[in-house]
Amino acid sequence: MIIDVWAQPSLGERPGRLPMPEIRRLFEKSGSADLIDTPVTPGELVALMDVARIDMLLLSAWHRPGGWVISNDDIATFTAAYPDRFAGLAAVNLAHPVAAVAELRRAVEELGFVGLRMVPWLWELPPDHRLYYPLYTTCVELGVPFCTQVGHTGPLKPSETGRPVPYLDRIALDLPELVIVGGHIGYPWTDEMIGVAWKHDNVYIDTSAYLPRYYPPQLVHFMNTYGRGKVMFGTNWPQLSHDRALAQVDELDLTAEARADFLGDAAQRVFRLGGEG
């Protein structure tokens, strides 16, 4: 099973939906800006997945300061339509922690979502800030991972919040039961991210927003050796297309076991997909 650990569906313009100018710039640099405002239906996205041989896609909601960009209910229209092809990652309003916890519970318990995803640079608050901790303990109680961004920001926002050390290291020490997935590799602090993932049993890395051709060599070595099972394939679709990313996986020269873990087996375990626990 090939699993893309996170993407963001294009929904087009709609009342009450806030724009994401920071993301637009990133997509422009990736040559995919035209896809941001192009609506996609669940069926259309499944058809694209079939062409690329993607079995399951984790779709992320987005809440920015001020309101929703893509709501949890928006994502639920995809997961309800094709529950065997899509899984949801919840977003919440960090500025209102009590309501945020309630919304996370609703997304997991009622909508069937498999994780929480927060982007610290969007809130300009590092992930060890006190506002996150009620969400972390709720993730532990619900048995779902916390997914976040690590590394520099492609958008023109401060990058400091994406440092694996000290932030993710501190959280993992405080809450060793919390499963943490650091997305976007962690570059230019890749060695820090590898170190944190090696140090803590419940910390993982996903490669979304980077084509395999540009993975740092030390990450590929980690995937192939002492970090097998700790790194998961992702694209940040539609920034990067599934077929383009998968076509470059062969260039990594992974062992059969490492390749299987990278392309889906690790994600099945971490997100408890398809009966994995």
PDB file of C-alpha atoms in Angstrom:
ATOM      1  CA  MET A   1       0.000   0.000   0.000  1.00  0.00           C
ATOM      2  CA  ILE A   2       1.368   3.417  -0.999  1.00  0.00           C
ATOM      3  CA  ILE A   3       0.342   6.189   1.383  1.00  0.00           C
ATOM      4  CA  ASP A   4       0.943   9.919   0.948  1.00  0.00           C
ATOM      5  CA  VAL A   5       0.994  11.227   4.495  1.00  0.00           C
ATOM      6  CA  TRP A   6      -0.397  14.610   3.750  1.00  0.00           C
ATOM      7  CA  ALA A   7      -1.931  16.839   1.151  1.00  0.00           C
ATOM      8  CA  GLN A   8      -4.252  19.821   1.012  1.00  0.00           C
ATOM      9  CA  PRO A   9      -7.240  19.693  -1.343  1.00  0.00           C
ATOM     10  CA  SER A  10      -8.026  22.654  -3.569  1.00  0.00           C
ATOM     11  CA  LEU A  11     -11.564  23.812  -2.852  1.00  0.00           C
ATOM     12  CA  GLY A  12     -11.736  27.037  -4.841  1.00  0.00           C
ATOM     13  CA  GLU A  13     -13.258  30.295  -3.609  1.00  0.00           C
ATOM     14  CA  ARG A  14     -16.103  30.065  -1.137  1.00  0.00           C
ATOM     15  CA  PRO A  15     -17.765  32.429   1.396  1.00  0.00           C
ATOM     16  CA  GLY A  16     -15.966  32.564   4.740  1.00  0.00           C
ATOM     17  CA  ARG A  17     -12.818  30.860   3.474  1.00  0.00           C
ATOM     18  CA  LEU A  18      -9.669  32.858   4.186  1.00  0.00           C
ATOM     19  CA  PRO A  19      -6.873  33.123   1.616  1.00  0.00           C
ATOM     20  CA  MET A  20      -3.344  31.782   2.168  1.00  0.00           C
ATOM     21  CA  PRO A  21      -1.004  34.272   0.477  1.00  0.00           C
ATOM     22  CA  GLU A  22       2.022  32.637   2.119  1.00  0.00           C
ATOM     23  CA  ILE A  23       1.186  29.314   0.491  1.00  0.00           C
ATOM     24  CA  ARG A  24       0.597  30.942  -2.882  1.00  0.00           C
ATOM     25  CA  ARG A  25       4.187  32.161  -2.973  1.00  0.00           C
ATOM     26  CA  LEU A  26       5.469  28.676  -2.133  1.00  0.00           C
ATOM     27  CA  PHE A  27       3.365  27.123  -4.887  1.00  0.00           C
ATOM     28  CA  GLU A  28       4.570  29.743  -7.347  1.00  0.00           C
ATOM     29  CA  LYS A  29       8.161  28.714  -6.629  1.00  0.00           C
ATOM     30  CA  SER A  30       7.165  25.085  -7.196  1.00  0.00           C
ATOM     31  CA  GLY A  31       5.418  25.856 -10.478  1.00  0.00           C
ATOM     32  CA  SER A  32       1.969  24.812  -9.226  1.00  0.00           C
ATOM     33  CA  ALA A  33       0.307  28.117  -8.261  1.00  0.00           C
ATOM     34  CA  ASP A  34      -2.455  27.563 -10.812  1.00  0.00           C
ATOM     35  CA  LEU A  35      -3.712  24.604  -8.759  1.00  0.00           C
ATOM     36  CA  ILE A  36      -4.405  26.560  -5.557  1.00  0.00           C
ATOM     37  CA  ASP A  37      -7.745  27.946  -6.686  1.00  0.00           C
ATOM     38  CA  THR A  38      -8.721  25.058  -8.945  1.00  0.00           C
ATOM     39  CA  PRO A  39     -11.461  23.106  -7.154  1.00  0.00           C
ATOM     40  CA  VAL A  40     -11.120  19.351  -7.000  1.00  0.00           C
ATOM     41  CA  THR A  41     -13.847  16.883  -6.113  1.00  0.00           C
ATOM     42  CA  PRO A  42     -13.244  13.687  -4.146  1.00  0.00           C
ATOM     43  CA  GLY A  43     -13.765  11.632  -7.306  1.00  0.00           C
ATOM     44  CA  GLU A  44     -11.345  13.747  -9.327  1.00  0.00           C
ATOM     45  CA  LEU A  45      -8.677  13.405  -6.656  1.00  0.00           C
ATOM     46  CA  VAL A  46      -9.138   9.639  -6.496  1.00  0.00           C
ATOM     47  CA  ALA A  47      -8.681   9.499 -10.272  1.00  0.00           C
ATOM     48  CA  LEU A  48      -5.361  11.356  -9.937  1.00  0.00           C
ATOM     49  CA  MET A  49      -4.317   8.965  -7.172  1.00  0.00           C
ATOM     50  CA  ASP A  50      -5.143   5.967  -9.350  1.00  0.00           C
ATOM     51  CA  VAL A  51      -2.917   7.260 -12.142  1.00  0.00           C
ATOM     52  CA  ALA A  52      -0.027   7.648  -9.689  1.00  0.00           C
ATOM     53  CA  ARG A  53      -0.779   4.364  -7.852  1.00  0.00           C
ATOM     54  CA  ILE A  54      -1.437   6.127  -4.541  1.00  0.00           C
ATOM     55  CA  ASP A  55      -3.663   3.936  -2.360  1.00  0.00           C
ATOM     56  CA  MET A  56      -4.390   6.385   0.450  1.00  0.00           C
ATOM     57  CA  LEU A  57      -3.997  10.108   0.990  1.00  0.00           C
ATOM     58  CA  LEU A  58      -4.048  11.967   4.300  1.00  0.00           C
ATOM     59  CA  LEU A  59      -5.813  15.302   3.804  1.00  0.00           C
ATOM     60  CA  SER A  60      -5.171  18.230   6.129  1.00  0.00           C
ATOM     61  CA  ALA A  61      -7.581  20.919   7.241  1.00  0.00           C
ATOM     62  CA  TRP A  62      -6.190  24.436   7.771  1.00  0.00           C
ATOM     63  CA  HIS A  63      -7.089  27.062  10.350  1.00  0.00           C
ATOM     64  CA  ARG A  64      -5.124  30.288  10.385  1.00  0.00           C
ATOM     65  CA  PRO A  65      -5.393  33.210  12.813  1.00  0.00           C
ATOM     66  CA  GLY A  66      -8.755  34.730  12.009  1.00  0.00           C
ATOM     67  CA  GLY A  67     -10.616  31.765  10.619  1.00  0.00           C
ATOM     68  CA  TRP A  68     -10.785  28.632   8.482  1.00  0.00           C
ATOM     69  CA  VAL A  69      -8.966  28.112   5.212  1.00  0.00           C
ATOM     70  CA  ILE A  70     -10.094  24.478   4.833  1.00  0.00           C
ATOM     71  CA  SER A  71     -12.397  23.261   7.599  1.00  0.00           C
ATOM     72  CA  ASN A  72     -12.545  19.838   9.188  1.00  0.00           C
ATOM     73  CA  ASP A  73     -16.007  19.457   7.685  1.00  0.00           C
ATOM     74  CA  ASP A  74     -14.584  20.259   4.236  1.00  0.00           C
ATOM     75  CA  ILE A  75     -12.118  17.409   4.670  1.00  0.00           C
ATOM     76  CA  ALA A  76     -14.877  15.141   5.950  1.00  0.00           C
ATOM     77  CA  THR A  77     -16.664  15.415   2.589  1.00  0.00           C
ATOM     78  CA  PHE A  78     -13.651  13.640   1.086  1.00  0.00           C
ATOM     79  CA  THR A  79     -13.170  11.036   3.815  1.00  0.00           C
ATOM     80  CA  ALA A  80     -16.886  10.195   3.892  1.00  0.00           C
ATOM     81  CA  ALA A  81     -17.036   9.815   0.116  1.00  0.00           C
ATOM     82  CA  TYR A  82     -14.004   7.490  -0.076  1.00  0.00           C
ATOM     83  CA  PRO A  83     -13.171   6.216   3.424  1.00  0.00           C
ATOM     84  CA  ASP A  84     -10.777   3.628   2.016  1.00  0.00           C
ATOM     85  CA  ARG A  85      -8.799   6.258   0.059  1.00  0.00           C
ATOM     86  CA  PHE A  86      -8.745   9.334   2.314  1.00  0.00           C
ATOM     87  CA  ALA A  87      -8.025   9.955   5.984  1.00  0.00           C
ATOM     88  CA  GLY A  88      -8.338  13.315   7.704  1.00  0.00           C
ATOM     89  CA  LEU A  89      -5.883  15.390   9.726  1.00  0.00           C
ATOM     90  CA  ALA A  90      -7.683  17.916  11.897  1.00  0.00           C
ATOM     91  CA  ALA A  91      -6.911  21.589  12.345  1.00  0.00           C
ATOM     92  CA  VAL A  92      -8.077  23.795  15.226  1.00  0.00           C
ATOM     93  CA  ASN A  93      -8.019  27.403  16.378  1.00  0.00           C
ATOM     94  CA  LEU A  94      -4.965  27.609  18.623  1.00  0.00           C
ATOM     95  CA  ALA A  95      -6.071  30.995  19.988  1.00  0.00           C
ATOM     96  CA  HIS A  96      -9.023  29.380  21.809  1.00  0.00           C
ATOM     97  CA  PRO A  97      -7.619  26.311  23.584  1.00  0.00           C
ATOM     98  CA  VAL A  98     -10.830  25.023  25.192  1.00  0.00           C
ATOM     99  CA  ALA A  99     -12.746  25.186  21.926  1.00  0.00           C
ATOM    100  CA  ALA A 100      -9.700  23.759  20.116  1.00  0.00           C
ATOM    101  CA  VAL A 101      -9.708  20.652  22.302  1.00  0.00           C
ATOM    102  CA  ALA A 102     -13.446  20.209  21.730  1.00  0.00           C
ATOM    103  CA  GLU A 103     -12.986  20.527  17.967  1.00  0.00           C
ATOM    104  CA  LEU A 104     -10.138  18.006  17.982  1.00  0.00           C
ATOM    105  CA  ARG A 105     -12.312  15.539  19.867  1.00  0.00           C
ATOM    106  CA  ARG A 106     -15.155  16.084  17.395  1.00  0.00           C
ATOM    107  CA  ALA A 107     -12.881  15.573  14.410  1.00  0.00           C
ATOM    108  CA  VAL A 108     -11.501  12.292  15.763  1.00  0.00           C
ATOM    109  CA  GLU A 109     -14.536  10.829  17.508  1.00  0.00           C
ATOM    110  CA  GLU A 110     -17.279  11.978  15.097  1.00  0.00           C
ATOM    111  CA  LEU A 111     -15.520  12.544  11.777  1.00  0.00           C
ATOM    112  CA  GLY A 112     -13.037   9.680  12.117  1.00  0.00           C
ATOM    113  CA  PHE A 113      -9.873  11.756  11.638  1.00  0.00           C
ATOM    114  CA  VAL A 114      -6.531  10.097  12.354  1.00  0.00           C
ATOM    115  CA  GLY A 115      -4.395  12.998  13.605  1.00  0.00           C
ATOM    116  CA  LEU A 116      -3.987  16.683  14.384  1.00  0.00           C
ATOM    117  CA  ARG A 117      -1.890  18.966  12.207  1.00  0.00           C
ATOM    118  CA  MET A 118      -0.679  22.379  13.353  1.00  0.00           C
ATOM    119  CA  VAL A 119       1.676  24.745  11.522  1.00  0.00           C
ATOM    120  CA  PRO A 120       3.585  26.801  14.125  1.00  0.00           C
ATOM    121  CA  TRP A 121       4.899  29.395  11.666  1.00  0.00           C
ATOM    122  CA  LEU A 122       1.314  30.295  10.796  1.00  0.00           C
ATOM    123  CA  TRP A 123       0.649  31.196  14.438  1.00  0.00           C
ATOM    124  CA  GLU A 124       4.174  32.500  15.079  1.00  0.00           C
ATOM    125  CA  LEU A 125       4.259  30.440  18.268  1.00  0.00           C
ATOM    126  CA  PRO A 126       6.825  27.642  18.736  1.00  0.00           C
ATOM    127  CA  PRO A 127       5.328  24.199  19.311  1.00  0.00           C
ATOM    128  CA  ASP A 128       6.453  24.094  22.953  1.00  0.00           C
ATOM    129  CA  HIS A 129       4.228  27.097  23.761  1.00  0.00           C
ATOM    130  CA  ARG A 130       1.716  26.451  26.531  1.00  0.00           C
ATOM    131  CA  LEU A 131      -1.293  26.807  24.193  1.00  0.00           C
ATOM    132  CA  TYR A 132      -0.366  23.577  22.404  1.00  0.00           C
ATOM    133  CA  TYR A 133      -0.143  21.342  25.462  1.00  0.00           C
ATOM    134  CA  PRO A 134      -3.892  20.763  26.010  1.00  0.00           C
ATOM    135  CA  LEU A 135      -3.987  19.545  22.409  1.00  0.00           C
ATOM    136  CA  TYR A 136      -1.014  17.256  22.964  1.00  0.00           C
ATOM    137  CA  THR A 137      -2.571  15.563  25.975  1.00  0.00           C
ATOM    138  CA  THR A 138      -5.828  15.195  24.041  1.00  0.00           C
ATOM    139  CA  CYS A 139      -3.934  13.535  21.168  1.00  0.00           C
ATOM    140  CA  VAL A 140      -2.499  11.061  23.658  1.00  0.00           C
ATOM    141  CA  GLU A 141      -5.943  10.359  25.113  1.00  0.00           C
ATOM    142  CA  LEU A 142      -7.439   9.868  21.646  1.00  0.00           C
ATOM    143  CA  GLY A 143      -4.492   7.809  20.388  1.00  0.00           C
ATOM    144  CA  VAL A 144      -3.697  10.023  17.379  1.00  0.00           C
ATOM    145  CA  PRO A 145      -0.430  11.651  16.259  1.00  0.00           C
ATOM    146  CA  PHE A 146       0.440  15.327  16.305  1.00  0.00           C
ATOM    147  CA  CYS A 147       1.714  16.411  12.881  1.00  0.00           C
ATOM    148  CA  THR A 148       3.682  19.606  12.396  1.00  0.00           C
ATOM    149  CA  GLN A 149       6.129  21.435  10.159  1.00  0.00           C
ATOM    150  CA  VAL A 150       9.877  21.319  10.733  1.00  0.00           C
ATOM    151  CA  GLY A 151      12.657  23.181   8.956  1.00  0.00           C
ATOM    152  CA  HIS A 152      12.727  26.573   7.317  1.00  0.00           C
ATOM    153  CA  THR A 153       9.537  28.115   5.959  1.00  0.00           C
ATOM    154  CA  GLY A 154       9.083  28.399   2.219  1.00  0.00           C
ATOM    155  CA  PRO A 155       6.484  31.095   2.907  1.00  0.00           C
ATOM    156  CA  LEU A 156       7.865  34.465   4.008  1.00  0.00           C
ATOM    157  CA  LYS A 157       7.413  33.858   7.728  1.00  0.00           C
ATOM    158  CA  PRO A 158      10.017  33.408  10.486  1.00  0.00           C
ATOM    159  CA  SER A 159      11.597  29.933  10.407  1.00  0.00           C
ATOM    160  CA  GLU A 160      12.590  29.651  14.067  1.00  0.00           C
ATOM    161  CA  THR A 161       9.408  27.781  15.027  1.00  0.00           C
ATOM    162  CA  GLY A 162      10.502  24.918  12.751  1.00  0.00           C
ATOM    163  CA  ARG A 163      13.618  23.967  14.709  1.00  0.00           C
ATOM    164  CA  PRO A 164      13.525  20.352  15.893  1.00  0.00           C
ATOM    165  CA  VAL A 165      15.895  21.269  18.759  1.00  0.00           C
ATOM    166  CA  PRO A 166      14.870  22.537  21.200  1.00  0.00           C
ATOM    167  CA  TYR A 167      11.148  22.441  20.410  1.00  0.00           C
ATOM    168  CA  LEU A 168      10.244  18.884  19.366  1.00  0.00           C
ATOM    169  CA  ASP A 169      12.903  17.482  21.665  1.00  0.00           C
ATOM    170  CA  ARG A 170      11.318  19.323  24.605  1.00  0.00           C
ATOM    171  CA  ILE A 171       7.797  18.143  23.755  1.00  0.00           C
ATOM    172  CA  ALA A 172       8.925  14.531  23.365  1.00  0.00           C
ATOM    173  CA  LEU A 173      10.652  14.699  26.752  1.00  0.00           C
ATOM    174  CA  ASP A 174       7.580  16.179  28.404  1.00  0.00           C
ATOM    175  CA  LEU A 175       5.156  13.768  26.725  1.00  0.00           C
ATOM    176  CA  PRO A 176       6.893  10.565  25.644  1.00  0.00           C
ATOM    177  CA  GLU A 177       3.472   9.034  24.949  1.00  0.00           C
ATOM    178  CA  LEU A 178       2.743  11.627  22.235  1.00  0.00           C
ATOM    179  CA  VAL A 179       3.368  10.482  18.668  1.00  0.00           C
ATOM    180  CA  ILE A 180       4.938  13.367  16.708  1.00  0.00           C
ATOM    181  CA  VAL A 181       5.372  13.556  12.933  1.00  0.00           C
ATOM    182  CA  GLY A 182       7.698  16.308  11.693  1.00  0.00           C
ATOM    183  CA  GLY A 183       6.821  17.182   8.108  1.00  0.00           C
ATOM    184  CA  HIS A 184       9.072  18.762   5.467  1.00  0.00           C
ATOM    185  CA  ILE A 185      12.252  16.912   6.514  1.00  0.00           C
ATOM    186  CA  GLY A 186      13.606  19.657   8.778  1.00  0.00           C
ATOM    187  CA  TYR A 187      16.034  21.212   6.295  1.00  0.00           C
ATOM    188  CA  PRO A 188      18.430  22.979   6.978  1.00  0.00           C
ATOM    189  CA  TRP A 189      18.298  21.324  10.410  1.00  0.00           C
ATOM    190  CA  THR A 190      18.025  17.815   8.943  1.00  0.00           C
ATOM    191  CA  ASP A 191      20.641  16.419  11.309  1.00  0.00           C
ATOM    192  CA  GLU A 192      18.706  17.816  14.274  1.00  0.00           C
ATOM    193  CA  MET A 193      15.507  16.185  13.014  1.00  0.00           C
ATOM    194  CA  ILE A 194      17.235  12.860  12.462  1.00  0.00           C
ATOM    195  CA  GLY A 195      18.729  13.083  15.939  1.00  0.00           C
ATOM    196  CA  VAL A 196      15.361  13.770  17.556  1.00  0.00           C
ATOM    197  CA  ALA A 197      13.679  10.944  15.607  1.00  0.00           C
ATOM    198  CA  TRP A 198      16.448   8.526  16.622  1.00  0.00           C
ATOM    199  CA  LYS A 199      16.354   9.653  20.257  1.00  0.00           C
ATOM    200  CA  HIS A 200      12.596   9.411  20.795  1.00  0.00           C
ATOM    201  CA  ASP A 201      10.645   6.271  19.940  1.00  0.00           C
ATOM    202  CA  ASN A 202       7.488   8.224  19.097  1.00  0.00           C
ATOM    203  CA  VAL A 203       9.012  10.872  16.795  1.00  0.00           C
ATOM    204  CA  TYR A 204       8.855  10.429  13.011  1.00  0.00           C
ATOM    205  CA  ILE A 205       9.688  12.386   9.863  1.00  0.00           C
ATOM    206  CA  ASP A 206       7.697  12.901   6.679  1.00  0.00           C
ATOM    207  CA  THR A 207       9.156  14.126   3.406  1.00  0.00           C
ATOM    208  CA  SER A 208       6.279  16.291   2.148  1.00  0.00           C
ATOM    209  CA  ALA A 209       7.190  19.389   0.089  1.00  0.00           C
ATOM    210  CA  TYR A 210      10.472  17.837  -1.134  1.00  0.00           C
ATOM    211  CA  LEU A 211      11.024  15.733  -4.220  1.00  0.00           C
ATOM    212  CA  PRO A 212      13.080  12.586  -3.519  1.00  0.00           C
ATOM    213  CA  ARG A 213      15.860  13.878  -5.798  1.00  0.00           C
ATOM    214  CA  TYR A 214      16.510  16.625  -3.248  1.00  0.00           C
ATOM    215  CA  TYR A 215      16.395  14.618  -0.029  1.00  0.00           C
ATOM    216  CA  PRO A 216      19.559  15.274   2.010  1.00  0.00           C
ATOM    217  CA  PRO A 217      21.937  12.277   1.769  1.00  0.00           C
ATOM    218  CA  GLN A 218      21.985  11.799   5.527  1.00  0.00           C
ATOM    219  CA  LEU A 219      18.191  11.393   5.517  1.00  0.00           C
ATOM    220  CA  VAL A 220      18.380   8.663   2.872  1.00  0.00           C
ATOM    221  CA  HIS A 221      21.081   6.896   4.899  1.00  0.00           C
ATOM    222  CA  PHE A 222      18.866   7.140   7.993  1.00  0.00           C
ATOM    223  CA  MET A 223      15.897   5.672   6.084  1.00  0.00           C
ATOM    224  CA  ASN A 224      17.998   2.798   4.793  1.00  0.00           C
ATOM    225  CA  THR A 225      19.783   1.885   8.028  1.00  0.00           C
ATOM    226  CA  TYR A 226      19.267   2.805  11.676  1.00  0.00           C
ATOM    227  CA  GLY A 227      16.141   4.899  10.959  1.00  0.00           C
ATOM    228  CA  ARG A 228      14.161   2.378   8.924  1.00  0.00           C
ATOM    229  CA  GLY A 229      10.483   2.807   9.719  1.00  0.00           C
ATOM    230  CA  LYS A 230      10.928   6.369  10.987  1.00  0.00           C
ATOM    231  CA  VAL A 231      10.473   8.240   7.686  1.00  0.00           C
ATOM    232  CA  MET A 232       7.243   8.443   5.667  1.00  0.00           C
ATOM    233  CA  PHE A 233       6.532   9.508   2.091  1.00  0.00           C
ATOM    234  CA  GLY A 234       4.615  12.749   1.526  1.00  0.00           C
ATOM    235  CA  THR A 235       4.127  15.286  -1.245  1.00  0.00           C
ATOM    236  CA  ASN A 236       2.238  18.333   0.104  1.00  0.00           C
ATOM    237  CA  TRP A 237      -0.035  17.849  -2.926  1.00  0.00           C
ATOM    238  CA  PRO A 238      -0.892  19.821  -5.007  1.00  0.00           C
ATOM    239  CA  GLN A 239       2.453  21.588  -4.510  1.00  0.00           C
ATOM    240  CA  LEU A 240       4.152  18.414  -5.783  1.00  0.00           C
ATOM    241  CA  SER A 241       2.412  15.843  -7.939  1.00  0.00           C
ATOM    242  CA  HIS A 242       2.216  12.237  -6.788  1.00  0.00           C
ATOM    243  CA  ASP A 243       3.493  10.716 -10.013  1.00  0.00           C
ATOM    244  CA  ARG A 244       6.483  13.059 -10.203  1.00  0.00           C
ATOM    245  CA  ALA A 245       7.510  12.312  -6.616  1.00  0.00           C
ATOM    246  CA  LEU A 246       7.040   8.551  -6.893  1.00  0.00           C
ATOM    247  CA  ALA A 247       9.012   8.416 -10.132  1.00  0.00           C
ATOM    248  CA  GLN A 248      12.068   9.643  -8.229  1.00  0.00           C
ATOM    249  CA  VAL A 249      11.859   7.157  -5.340  1.00  0.00           C
ATOM    250  CA  ASP A 250      13.829   4.601  -7.369  1.00  0.00           C
ATOM    251  CA  GLU A 251      16.758   7.044  -7.400  1.00  0.00           C
ATOM    252  CA  LEU A 252      17.111   6.668  -3.621  1.00  0.00           C
ATOM    253  CA  ASP A 253      18.489   3.105  -3.869  1.00  0.00           C
ATOM    254  CA  LEU A 254      16.500   1.921  -0.854  1.00  0.00           C
ATOM    255  CA  THR A 255      16.456  -1.679   0.267  1.00  0.00           C
ATOM    256  CA  ALA A 256      13.170  -3.492  -0.308  1.00  0.00           C
ATOM    257  CA  GLU A 257      12.369  -3.308   3.400  1.00  0.00           C
ATOM    258  CA  ALA A 258      13.202   0.383   3.682  1.00  0.00           C
ATOM    259  CA  ARG A 259      11.182   1.188   0.568  1.00  0.00           C
ATOM    260  CA  ALA A 260       8.125  -0.639   1.909  1.00  0.00           C
ATOM    261  CA  ASP A 261       8.315   1.202   5.217  1.00  0.00           C
ATOM    262  CA  PHE A 262       8.840   4.549   3.511  1.00  0.00           C
ATOM    263  CA  LEU A 263       5.988   4.220   1.022  1.00  0.00           C
ATOM    264  CA  GLY A 264       3.298   3.013   3.374  1.00  0.00           C
ATOM    265  CA  ASP A 265       4.086   0.482   6.068  1.00  0.00           C
ATOM    266  CA  ALA A 266       5.331   3.076   8.571  1.00  0.00           C
ATOM    267  CA  ALA A 267       2.309   5.317   7.954  1.00  0.00           C
ATOM    268  CA  GLN A 268      -0.046   2.380   8.490  1.00  0.00           C
ATOM    269  CA  ARG A 269       1.499   1.804  11.887  1.00  0.00           C
ATOM    270  CA  VAL A 270       1.804   5.442  12.965  1.00  0.00           C
ATOM    271  CA  PHE A 271      -1.716   6.492  11.904  1.00  0.00           C
ATOM    272  CA  ARG A 272      -3.338   3.116  12.611  1.00  0.00           C
ATOM    273  CA  LEU A 273      -4.651   2.791   9.092  1.00  0.00           C
ATOM    274  CA  GLY A 274      -6.277  -0.325   7.719  1.00  0.00           C
ATOM    275  CA  GLY A 275      -6.571  -2.019  11.092  1.00  0.00           C
ATOM    276  CA  GLU A 276      -2.972  -1.349  12.152  1.00  0.00           C
ATOM    277  CA  GLY A 277      -2.648  -0.496  15.824  1.00  0.00           C
TER     278      GLY A 277
END
